[in-house]
Amino acid sequence: MGDRSSLPVIVRARLGSLAGPWDDLVERLPLPSPFLRSWWLELTAAGAPCFVLVVDEHELVGGLALQEGRWLGAPRLRMMGAGALCPDHLDVVALPGREDDVLAALAAWLRRPGSRMLDLEGVAAGSRLATVLPGRVRREVIAVAPWTPLDADPDRWLRIRSRNFRATLRKAARRLGEEGVTHRVHRGGSVDAALATLRRLHHLQWGDQSNFLTAFDRFAAASRAGASRGEVVFHELAAGEEVVATVTCLELAGRVSLYQSGRLPARRWRNAATLLLAKVVEDACRRGLTEVDLLRGDEPYKASFASGARELLRLQAAHGAAGRLALAALVLAGHARKLVRPPLRRARAWQRRASSPHPSHPNGQETHAAAARARARR
C-alpha cells in the first residue's frame, strides 16, 4: 500500500459529532448495511467500543467499528455488535475514491506494536478488510444471506415464485382472512408495544433456545433509536387485539432487511409468518424499495422468497506472540465445539420428542435440522 499510511487515525469509544459523516459513508457503501449505522453500533456494542477513524484535515474519510474484549489474556477485537445479535454485511467504511488511503491507515494501526487477536464475523463477502489484517488471515464462509431484487409491482415478484409457494400463500391469506387477521405496521414514534410483542412471541416460539433474547435490551435500545429515524419498522398480523406474528424490518438505502421475528405456535395460525413476510415484500414494492434481504441463515423457507444469496465471512488474524497463541487456542476450541455439537443436538432433540405429549402433532414448527440452522441467528 506504499506510503499511504500517513493519514492520521483517531480512536474513540463514541462517534459524537462524527456520527453524521459516518452514516453518510455507510450509505455510500456498495452494500449499505443497517448494522453499520451509528445508532445501531453505539447501542449494541458489547465489551469496549472502539471506532478506528481515518481523517484527513479533520474530515472523516473512513474507518472500522470494533469492540474489544480479551481471550486468554490477549486483546480480542471483534466487529462492533458481534455476538448474539448476529449483524450482517459488515465492512470498512470509506469515502469513494479514498478506499486505498483508508485501508492503508487501518493496516498501519492494526499492525502497530503489541499483541492482539482479530476475530471478525459477519463480514461482507466483497470486503477488502482481509487485506489490512496482520499476518496470515483465516477466511471462512460462515453463512449465506438470501436476497432478491424488487420493483414497483409486487405481482411481478410473486409470479416468479414457485407454484407451491403461491398456492400456500393463497390458502393462508384466505384462511387467516376468515379469522379476521389484518396486517399493520409500526413506523416511527413509540415502538415499545411492538418490542414487547416481539419479545413475547419470540420466546413462545423459541423459548430458552434463543440467543437473541439474551441481548434483547441492547436490541430494544437500538430499535427505538432506529425507529425515530424511520429505519426500524415492525410489521404484524393481528386478529383483533391479539398479535399472531411479528417481524422487525431494517430499512436503509432502498433495502429492507428482515431481522428478528416471532409468532404464536398454535396450529390455528400456521403459515401466518409466511403471509406476514409476503405482506412486507408487498409493502416494500409499493413504497419503492428495490431489494429484500433475508439476512443470514439457510432455512428452507427463505428459498421461497429469494432468488439469490450473498456469503458472510469470518476473518481471523493475530499480531504478536500472545495474539497468535490466543488465536490458535480459539480456533482449536471452535473445532472442539463442532465435534461435540451434533451429539448434543441429537440428545436434545430426543429429549424434546420424549417430553412432548404430542410428538408427531403438525404444529407448524421447522424440522429439527432447520431449527438448528435458525439458532445461529436466534
CSV table of C-alpha atoms in Angstrom, one decimal:
chain,number,residue,atom,x,y,z
A,1,MET,CA,0.0,0.0,0.0
A,2,GLY,CA,3.0,2.2,-0.3
A,3,ASP,CA,3.2,5.3,1.8
A,4,ARG,CA,-0.5,5.9,2.0
A,5,SER,CA,-0.5,5.1,5.8
A,6,SER,CA,0.4,8.7,6.6
A,7,LEU,CA,-3.3,9.6,7.1
A,8,PRO,CA,-3.9,10.0,10.9
A,9,VAL,CA,-6.1,7.6,12.8
A,10,ILE,CA,-8.1,8.5,15.9
A,11,VAL,CA,-9.8,6.0,18.2
A,12,ARG,CA,-13.0,6.8,20.0
A,13,ALA,CA,-15.5,5.0,22.2
A,14,ARG,CA,-18.3,7.0,20.6
A,15,LEU,CA,-18.7,8.8,17.3
A,16,GLY,CA,-20.0,12.0,18.8
A,17,SER,CA,-20.0,14.8,16.2
A,18,LEU,CA,-18.8,12.3,13.5
A,19,ALA,CA,-22.0,10.2,13.6
A,20,GLY,CA,-23.5,12.1,10.7
A,21,PRO,CA,-20.4,11.8,8.4
A,22,TRP,CA,-20.1,8.2,9.4
A,23,ASP,CA,-23.7,7.4,8.4
A,24,ASP,CA,-23.1,9.3,5.1
A,25,LEU,CA,-20.2,6.9,4.4
A,26,VAL,CA,-22.4,3.8,5.3
A,27,GLU,CA,-25.0,4.9,2.7
A,28,ARG,CA,-22.3,5.1,0.0
A,29,LEU,CA,-21.0,1.5,0.5
A,30,PRO,CA,-21.6,-1.0,-2.3
A,31,LEU,CA,-23.9,-2.8,0.1
A,32,PRO,CA,-25.2,-0.4,2.8
A,33,SER,CA,-25.8,-2.4,6.0
A,34,PRO,CA,-28.2,-1.2,8.7
A,35,PHE,CA,-25.8,-2.9,11.2
A,36,LEU,CA,-23.2,-0.2,10.4
A,37,ARG,CA,-25.4,2.8,11.2
A,38,SER,CA,-24.2,4.8,14.1
A,39,TRP,CA,-27.4,4.3,16.2
A,40,TRP,CA,-27.1,0.5,15.9
A,41,LEU,CA,-23.4,0.3,16.6
A,42,GLU,CA,-23.3,2.6,19.7
A,43,LEU,CA,-26.3,0.9,21.3
A,44,THR,CA,-25.4,-2.8,20.6
A,45,ALA,CA,-21.7,-2.8,21.2
A,46,ALA,CA,-20.5,-5.4,23.8
A,47,GLY,CA,-17.3,-5.0,25.6
A,48,ALA,CA,-15.3,-1.8,24.9
A,49,PRO,CA,-16.4,0.0,21.8
A,50,CYS,CA,-13.6,1.1,19.5
A,51,PHE,CA,-14.2,3.3,16.5
A,52,VAL,CA,-11.0,3.4,14.5
A,53,LEU,CA,-11.4,6.6,12.4
A,54,VAL,CA,-9.3,7.8,9.5
A,55,VAL,CA,-9.3,11.5,9.0
A,56,ASP,CA,-7.8,14.0,6.5
A,57,GLU,CA,-7.6,17.6,7.7
A,58,HIS,CA,-10.4,16.9,10.2
A,59,GLU,CA,-12.6,15.3,7.6
A,60,LEU,CA,-13.7,11.7,8.2
A,61,VAL,CA,-12.7,9.7,5.2
A,62,GLY,CA,-13.3,6.2,6.6
A,63,GLY,CA,-13.0,3.8,9.5
A,64,LEU,CA,-13.7,0.5,11.1
A,65,ALA,CA,-16.1,-0.2,14.1
A,66,LEU,CA,-14.7,-2.7,16.5
A,67,GLN,CA,-15.3,-3.9,20.1
A,68,GLU,CA,-12.6,-5.1,22.4
A,69,GLY,CA,-12.6,-7.9,24.9
A,70,ARG,CA,-10.0,-10.4,26.0
A,71,TRP,CA,-9.3,-14.0,25.2
A,72,LEU,CA,-6.6,-15.9,27.3
A,73,GLY,CA,-5.2,-12.5,28.4
A,74,ALA,CA,-4.8,-11.1,24.9
A,75,PRO,CA,-6.9,-8.3,23.4
A,76,ARG,CA,-9.6,-9.7,21.2
A,77,LEU,CA,-11.1,-7.3,18.6
A,78,ARG,CA,-14.4,-8.2,17.0
A,79,MET,CA,-16.8,-6.3,14.7
A,80,MET,CA,-18.9,-3.9,16.8
A,81,GLY,CA,-22.2,-5.5,17.9
A,82,ALA,CA,-21.0,-9.0,17.2
A,83,GLY,CA,-22.3,-11.9,19.3
A,84,ALA,CA,-25.9,-12.8,20.0
A,85,LEU,CA,-27.4,-10.1,17.6
A,86,CYS,CA,-25.5,-11.5,14.6
A,87,PRO,CA,-25.0,-8.4,12.5
A,88,ASP,CA,-24.5,-9.0,8.7
A,89,HIS,CA,-22.7,-7.4,5.8
A,90,LEU,CA,-20.1,-5.6,8.0
A,91,ASP,CA,-17.2,-3.8,6.4
A,92,VAL,CA,-14.8,-0.9,6.4
A,93,VAL,CA,-16.5,2.4,5.6
A,94,ALA,CA,-14.6,4.7,3.2
A,95,LEU,CA,-15.2,7.8,1.1
A,96,PRO,CA,-15.5,6.7,-2.6
A,97,GLY,CA,-12.1,7.2,-4.2
A,98,ARG,CA,-10.3,7.2,-0.8
A,99,GLU,CA,-10.6,3.4,-0.2
A,100,ASP,CA,-6.8,2.7,-0.6
A,101,ASP,CA,-5.9,5.6,1.8
A,102,VAL,CA,-8.3,4.3,4.4
A,103,LEU,CA,-7.2,0.7,4.1
A,104,ALA,CA,-3.5,1.7,4.4
A,105,ALA,CA,-4.1,3.7,7.5
A,106,LEU,CA,-6.1,0.9,9.1
A,107,ALA,CA,-3.4,-1.6,8.2
A,108,ALA,CA,-0.8,0.5,10.0
A,109,TRP,CA,-3.0,0.8,13.1
A,110,LEU,CA,-3.7,-2.9,13.2
A,111,ARG,CA,-0.1,-3.9,12.7
A,112,ARG,CA,1.3,-1.4,15.3
A,113,PRO,CA,3.5,-2.9,18.1
A,114,GLY,CA,1.7,-5.1,20.7
A,115,SER,CA,-0.3,-8.3,20.7
A,116,ARG,CA,-3.9,-8.6,19.6
A,117,MET,CA,-6.2,-11.1,18.0
A,118,LEU,CA,-8.9,-10.2,15.4
A,119,ASP,CA,-12.0,-12.3,15.2
A,120,LEU,CA,-14.3,-10.7,12.7
A,121,GLU,CA,-17.7,-12.3,12.0
A,122,GLY,CA,-20.4,-11.2,9.6
A,123,VAL,CA,-18.1,-9.6,7.1
A,124,ALA,CA,-19.5,-8.8,3.6
A,125,ALA,CA,-18.1,-11.2,1.0
A,126,GLY,CA,-16.9,-8.4,-1.2
A,127,SER,CA,-15.0,-6.6,1.6
A,128,ARG,CA,-11.3,-5.8,1.3
A,129,LEU,CA,-10.9,-6.0,5.1
A,130,ALA,CA,-8.7,-9.1,4.9
A,131,THR,CA,-6.0,-7.0,3.1
A,132,VAL,CA,-5.4,-4.9,6.2
A,133,LEU,CA,-5.2,-7.7,8.8
A,134,PRO,CA,-1.8,-8.7,10.2
A,135,GLY,CA,-0.1,-12.0,9.4
A,136,ARG,CA,-1.8,-15.0,8.0
A,137,VAL,CA,-5.6,-14.5,7.6
A,138,ARG,CA,-8.0,-17.4,8.2
A,139,ARG,CA,-11.1,-16.9,5.9
A,140,GLU,CA,-14.2,-18.9,6.5
A,141,VAL,CA,-17.7,-18.7,4.9
A,142,ILE,CA,-20.0,-18.9,8.0
A,143,ALA,CA,-23.4,-18.4,6.4
A,144,VAL,CA,-25.3,-17.1,3.4
A,145,ALA,CA,-27.9,-14.3,3.3
A,146,PRO,CA,-30.7,-14.9,0.8
A,147,TRP,CA,-31.9,-11.8,-1.1
A,148,THR,CA,-33.8,-10.8,-4.2
A,149,PRO,CA,-34.4,-7.5,-6.1
A,150,LEU,CA,-37.8,-5.8,-6.1
A,151,ASP,CA,-39.7,-3.5,-8.4
A,152,ALA,CA,-42.8,-1.4,-8.0
A,153,ASP,CA,-45.2,-4.2,-8.8
A,154,PRO,CA,-45.4,-6.9,-6.1
A,155,ASP,CA,-47.2,-9.2,-8.5
A,156,ARG,CA,-44.0,-9.5,-10.6
A,157,TRP,CA,-42.2,-10.7,-7.5
A,158,LEU,CA,-45.0,-13.2,-6.8
A,159,ARG,CA,-45.1,-14.5,-10.4
A,160,ILE,CA,-41.6,-15.8,-10.3
A,161,ARG,CA,-42.1,-17.7,-7.0
A,162,SER,CA,-42.8,-21.4,-7.1
A,163,ARG,CA,-46.3,-22.7,-7.8
A,164,ASN,CA,-46.4,-24.5,-4.4
A,165,PHE,CA,-45.4,-21.3,-2.6
A,166,ARG,CA,-48.1,-19.2,-4.4
A,167,ALA,CA,-50.7,-21.9,-3.6
A,168,THR,CA,-49.7,-21.9,0.1
A,169,LEU,CA,-49.8,-18.2,0.2
A,170,ARG,CA,-53.3,-18.0,-1.3
A,171,LYS,CA,-54.7,-20.6,1.1
A,172,ALA,CA,-53.1,-18.9,4.1
A,173,ALA,CA,-54.5,-15.5,3.0
A,174,ARG,CA,-58.0,-16.9,2.6
A,175,ARG,CA,-58.0,-18.9,5.8
A,176,LEU,CA,-56.4,-16.2,8.0
A,177,GLY,CA,-58.7,-13.6,6.4
A,178,GLU,CA,-61.7,-15.7,7.6
A,179,GLU,CA,-60.2,-15.5,11.1
A,180,GLY,CA,-60.2,-11.7,10.8
A,181,VAL,CA,-56.4,-11.3,10.6
A,182,THR,CA,-55.2,-8.0,9.3
A,183,HIS,CA,-51.7,-6.5,8.5
A,184,ARG,CA,-50.5,-3.5,10.4
A,185,VAL,CA,-47.2,-1.5,10.6
A,186,HIS,CA,-45.5,0.4,13.4
A,187,ARG,CA,-43.3,3.0,11.8
A,188,GLY,CA,-41.7,5.9,13.7
A,189,GLY,CA,-42.8,7.2,17.1
A,190,SER,CA,-43.0,4.9,20.1
A,191,VAL,CA,-42.3,1.2,19.4
A,192,ASP,CA,-42.4,0.0,23.0
A,193,ALA,CA,-45.6,-2.0,22.4
A,194,ALA,CA,-44.2,-3.7,19.3
A,195,LEU,CA,-41.0,-4.5,21.1
A,196,ALA,CA,-42.9,-6.1,24.0
A,197,THR,CA,-44.9,-8.2,21.5
A,198,LEU,CA,-41.8,-9.3,19.7
A,199,ARG,CA,-40.2,-10.4,22.9
A,200,ARG,CA,-43.2,-12.4,24.0
A,201,LEU,CA,-43.8,-14.1,20.6
A,202,HIS,CA,-40.2,-14.9,20.0
A,203,HIS,CA,-40.0,-16.5,23.4
A,204,LEU,CA,-43.1,-18.5,22.7
A,205,GLN,CA,-41.6,-19.8,19.5
A,206,TRP,CA,-38.0,-20.5,20.6
A,207,GLY,CA,-38.0,-20.5,24.4
A,208,ASP,CA,-34.7,-20.8,26.1
A,209,GLN,CA,-33.0,-21.8,22.8
A,210,SER,CA,-33.0,-18.2,21.7
A,211,ASN,CA,-29.6,-16.4,21.8
A,212,PHE,CA,-31.3,-13.3,20.6
A,213,LEU,CA,-33.3,-12.8,23.8
A,214,THR,CA,-30.0,-12.7,25.9
A,215,ALA,CA,-29.2,-9.4,24.1
A,216,PHE,CA,-32.8,-8.1,23.8
A,217,ASP,CA,-32.3,-5.0,25.9
A,218,ARG,CA,-29.4,-3.8,23.6
A,219,PHE,CA,-31.6,-4.6,20.5
A,220,ALA,CA,-34.5,-2.7,22.0
A,221,ALA,CA,-32.5,0.4,22.7
A,222,ALA,CA,-31.1,0.4,19.1
A,223,SER,CA,-34.6,-0.2,17.7
A,224,ARG,CA,-36.0,2.8,19.5
A,225,ALA,CA,-33.2,5.0,18.1
A,226,GLY,CA,-33.6,3.5,14.6
A,227,ALA,CA,-37.4,3.8,14.6
A,228,SER,CA,-37.1,7.5,15.4
A,229,ARG,CA,-35.1,7.8,12.2
A,230,GLY,CA,-37.5,5.8,10.1
A,231,GLU,CA,-35.1,2.9,9.7
A,232,VAL,CA,-36.6,0.3,12.0
A,233,VAL,CA,-40.2,-0.9,11.3
A,234,PHE,CA,-42.3,-3.5,12.9
A,235,HIS,CA,-44.9,-5.5,10.8
A,236,GLU,CA,-47.6,-7.5,12.5
A,237,LEU,CA,-50.5,-9.8,11.7
A,238,ALA,CA,-53.3,-9.3,14.2
A,239,ALA,CA,-56.7,-10.9,14.9
A,240,GLY,CA,-58.4,-8.1,16.7
A,241,GLU,CA,-56.1,-7.2,19.6
A,242,GLU,CA,-54.1,-10.4,19.5
A,243,VAL,CA,-50.9,-10.3,17.5
A,244,VAL,CA,-50.4,-13.6,15.7
A,245,ALA,CA,-47.0,-12.9,14.1
A,246,THR,CA,-44.4,-10.1,14.1
A,247,VAL,CA,-41.2,-9.3,12.3
A,248,THR,CA,-38.6,-6.5,12.6
A,249,CYS,CA,-37.5,-4.8,9.4
A,250,LEU,CA,-34.5,-2.6,8.9
A,251,GLU,CA,-34.7,-0.1,6.1
A,252,LEU,CA,-31.7,1.7,4.6
A,253,ALA,CA,-30.8,3.0,1.1
A,254,GLY,CA,-33.7,1.3,-0.7
A,255,ARG,CA,-33.1,-2.1,1.0
A,256,VAL,CA,-35.4,-3.8,3.6
A,257,SER,CA,-33.7,-6.4,5.8
A,258,LEU,CA,-35.9,-8.9,7.6
A,259,TYR,CA,-34.5,-9.4,11.0
A,260,GLN,CA,-36.0,-10.9,14.2
A,261,SER,CA,-39.5,-12.4,14.3
A,262,GLY,CA,-41.9,-14.3,16.4
A,263,ARG,CA,-45.3,-16.0,16.1
A,264,LEU,CA,-47.9,-17.9,18.0
A,265,PRO,CA,-47.2,-21.6,17.7
A,266,ALA,CA,-50.8,-22.8,17.7
A,267,ARG,CA,-51.8,-24.8,14.5
A,268,ARG,CA,-54.7,-22.3,14.0
A,269,TRP,CA,-52.1,-19.7,13.0
A,270,ARG,CA,-50.0,-21.9,10.7
A,271,ASN,CA,-48.4,-20.1,7.8
A,272,ALA,CA,-49.0,-16.7,9.4
A,273,ALA,CA,-45.3,-16.0,9.3
A,274,THR,CA,-45.3,-16.8,5.5
A,275,LEU,CA,-48.2,-14.4,4.9
A,276,LEU,CA,-46.6,-11.7,7.0
A,277,LEU,CA,-43.3,-11.8,5.1
A,278,ALA,CA,-45.2,-11.6,1.8
A,279,LYS,CA,-47.0,-8.5,3.2
A,280,VAL,CA,-43.6,-7.0,4.0
A,281,VAL,CA,-42.4,-7.6,0.4
A,282,GLU,CA,-45.7,-6.1,-1.0
A,283,ASP,CA,-45.3,-3.0,1.2
A,284,ALA,CA,-41.6,-2.6,0.2
A,285,CYS,CA,-42.5,-2.8,-3.5
A,286,ARG,CA,-45.3,-0.2,-3.3
A,287,ARG,CA,-43.0,2.1,-1.3
A,288,GLY,CA,-40.3,2.0,-4.0
A,289,LEU,CA,-37.7,-0.2,-2.2
A,290,THR,CA,-35.5,-2.2,-4.5
A,291,GLU,CA,-34.3,-5.2,-2.5
A,292,VAL,CA,-35.3,-7.5,0.2
A,293,ASP,CA,-32.6,-9.2,2.3
A,294,LEU,CA,-33.5,-12.1,4.5
A,295,LEU,CA,-30.1,-12.0,6.3
A,296,ARG,CA,-28.0,-14.9,7.4
A,297,GLY,CA,-29.4,-18.4,7.5
A,298,ASP,CA,-30.3,-21.1,5.0
A,299,GLU,CA,-33.6,-22.1,6.5
A,300,PRO,CA,-35.7,-23.7,3.7
A,301,TYR,CA,-38.5,-21.1,3.8
A,302,LYS,CA,-36.1,-18.4,2.6
A,303,ALA,CA,-35.6,-20.0,-0.7
A,304,SER,CA,-39.3,-19.4,-1.4
A,305,PHE,CA,-38.8,-15.6,-1.0
A,306,ALA,CA,-35.4,-15.0,-2.6
A,307,SER,CA,-33.6,-16.0,-5.7
A,308,GLY,CA,-30.0,-15.0,-4.7
A,309,ALA,CA,-27.7,-15.3,-1.8
A,310,ARG,CA,-24.6,-13.5,-0.5
A,311,GLU,CA,-21.8,-15.1,1.5
A,312,LEU,CA,-20.9,-13.9,5.0
A,313,LEU,CA,-17.4,-14.3,6.2
A,314,ARG,CA,-15.4,-14.8,9.4
A,315,LEU,CA,-11.9,-13.4,9.2
A,316,GLN,CA,-9.3,-14.3,11.9
A,317,ALA,CA,-5.8,-12.9,12.3
A,318,ALA,CA,-3.3,-12.1,15.0
A,319,HIS,CA,-0.4,-9.9,15.8
A,320,GLY,CA,2.4,-10.6,18.4
A,321,ALA,CA,3.2,-13.8,20.1
A,322,ALA,CA,0.4,-13.6,22.7
A,323,GLY,CA,-2.1,-12.8,20.0
A,324,ARG,CA,-1.1,-15.7,17.8
A,325,LEU,CA,-1.2,-18.1,20.8
A,326,ALA,CA,-4.7,-16.9,21.7
A,327,LEU,CA,-5.9,-17.2,18.2
A,328,ALA,CA,-4.6,-20.8,18.0
A,329,ALA,CA,-6.5,-21.7,21.2
A,330,LEU,CA,-9.7,-20.0,19.8
A,331,VAL,CA,-9.5,-22.0,16.6
A,332,LEU,CA,-8.9,-25.2,18.5
A,333,ALA,CA,-11.9,-24.5,20.8
A,334,GLY,CA,-14.0,-23.9,17.7
A,335,HIS,CA,-13.0,-27.3,16.2
A,336,ALA,CA,-13.9,-29.0,19.5
A,337,ARG,CA,-17.3,-27.4,19.6
A,338,LYS,CA,-18.1,-28.6,16.1
A,339,LEU,CA,-17.2,-32.2,17.2
A,340,VAL,CA,-19.4,-32.0,20.3
A,341,ARG,CA,-22.4,-30.1,18.8
A,342,PRO,CA,-24.0,-32.9,16.6
A,343,PRO,CA,-24.3,-35.4,19.5
A,344,LEU,CA,-25.7,-32.7,21.8
A,345,ARG,CA,-28.3,-31.7,19.2
A,346,ARG,CA,-29.4,-35.3,18.8
A,347,ALA,CA,-29.7,-35.7,22.5
A,348,ARG,CA,-31.7,-32.5,23.0
A,349,ALA,CA,-33.9,-33.4,20.0
A,350,TRP,CA,-34.6,-36.8,21.6
A,351,GLN,CA,-35.4,-35.2,24.9
A,352,ARG,CA,-37.9,-32.8,23.3
A,353,ARG,CA,-39.6,-35.6,21.5
A,354,ALA,CA,-39.7,-37.8,24.6
A,355,SER,CA,-41.2,-34.9,26.7
A,356,SER,CA,-43.8,-33.8,24.2
A,357,PRO,CA,-47.3,-35.1,24.8
A,358,HIS,CA,-48.0,-35.0,21.0
A,359,PRO,CA,-44.5,-35.5,19.4
A,360,SER,CA,-46.0,-36.0,15.9
A,361,HIS,CA,-48.5,-33.2,16.0
A,362,PRO,CA,-48.0,-30.9,13.0
A,363,ASN,CA,-47.5,-27.7,14.9
A,364,GLY,CA,-46.1,-25.5,12.1
A,365,GLN,CA,-42.6,-25.8,13.6
A,366,GLU,CA,-39.5,-26.2,11.5
A,367,THR,CA,-37.7,-29.6,11.3
A,368,HIS,CA,-35.0,-30.1,13.9
A,369,ALA,CA,-32.3,-29.6,11.2
A,370,ALA,CA,-33.8,-26.3,10.1
A,371,ALA,CA,-34.3,-25.1,13.7
A,372,ALA,CA,-30.7,-25.9,14.4
A,373,ARG,CA,-29.6,-23.7,11.5
A,374,ALA,CA,-32.0,-21.0,12.6
A,375,ARG,CA,-30.5,-20.9,16.1
A,376,ALA,CA,-27.3,-19.5,14.5
A,377,ARG,CA,-29.3,-16.3,14.1
A,378,ARG,CA,-31.7,-16.5,17.0
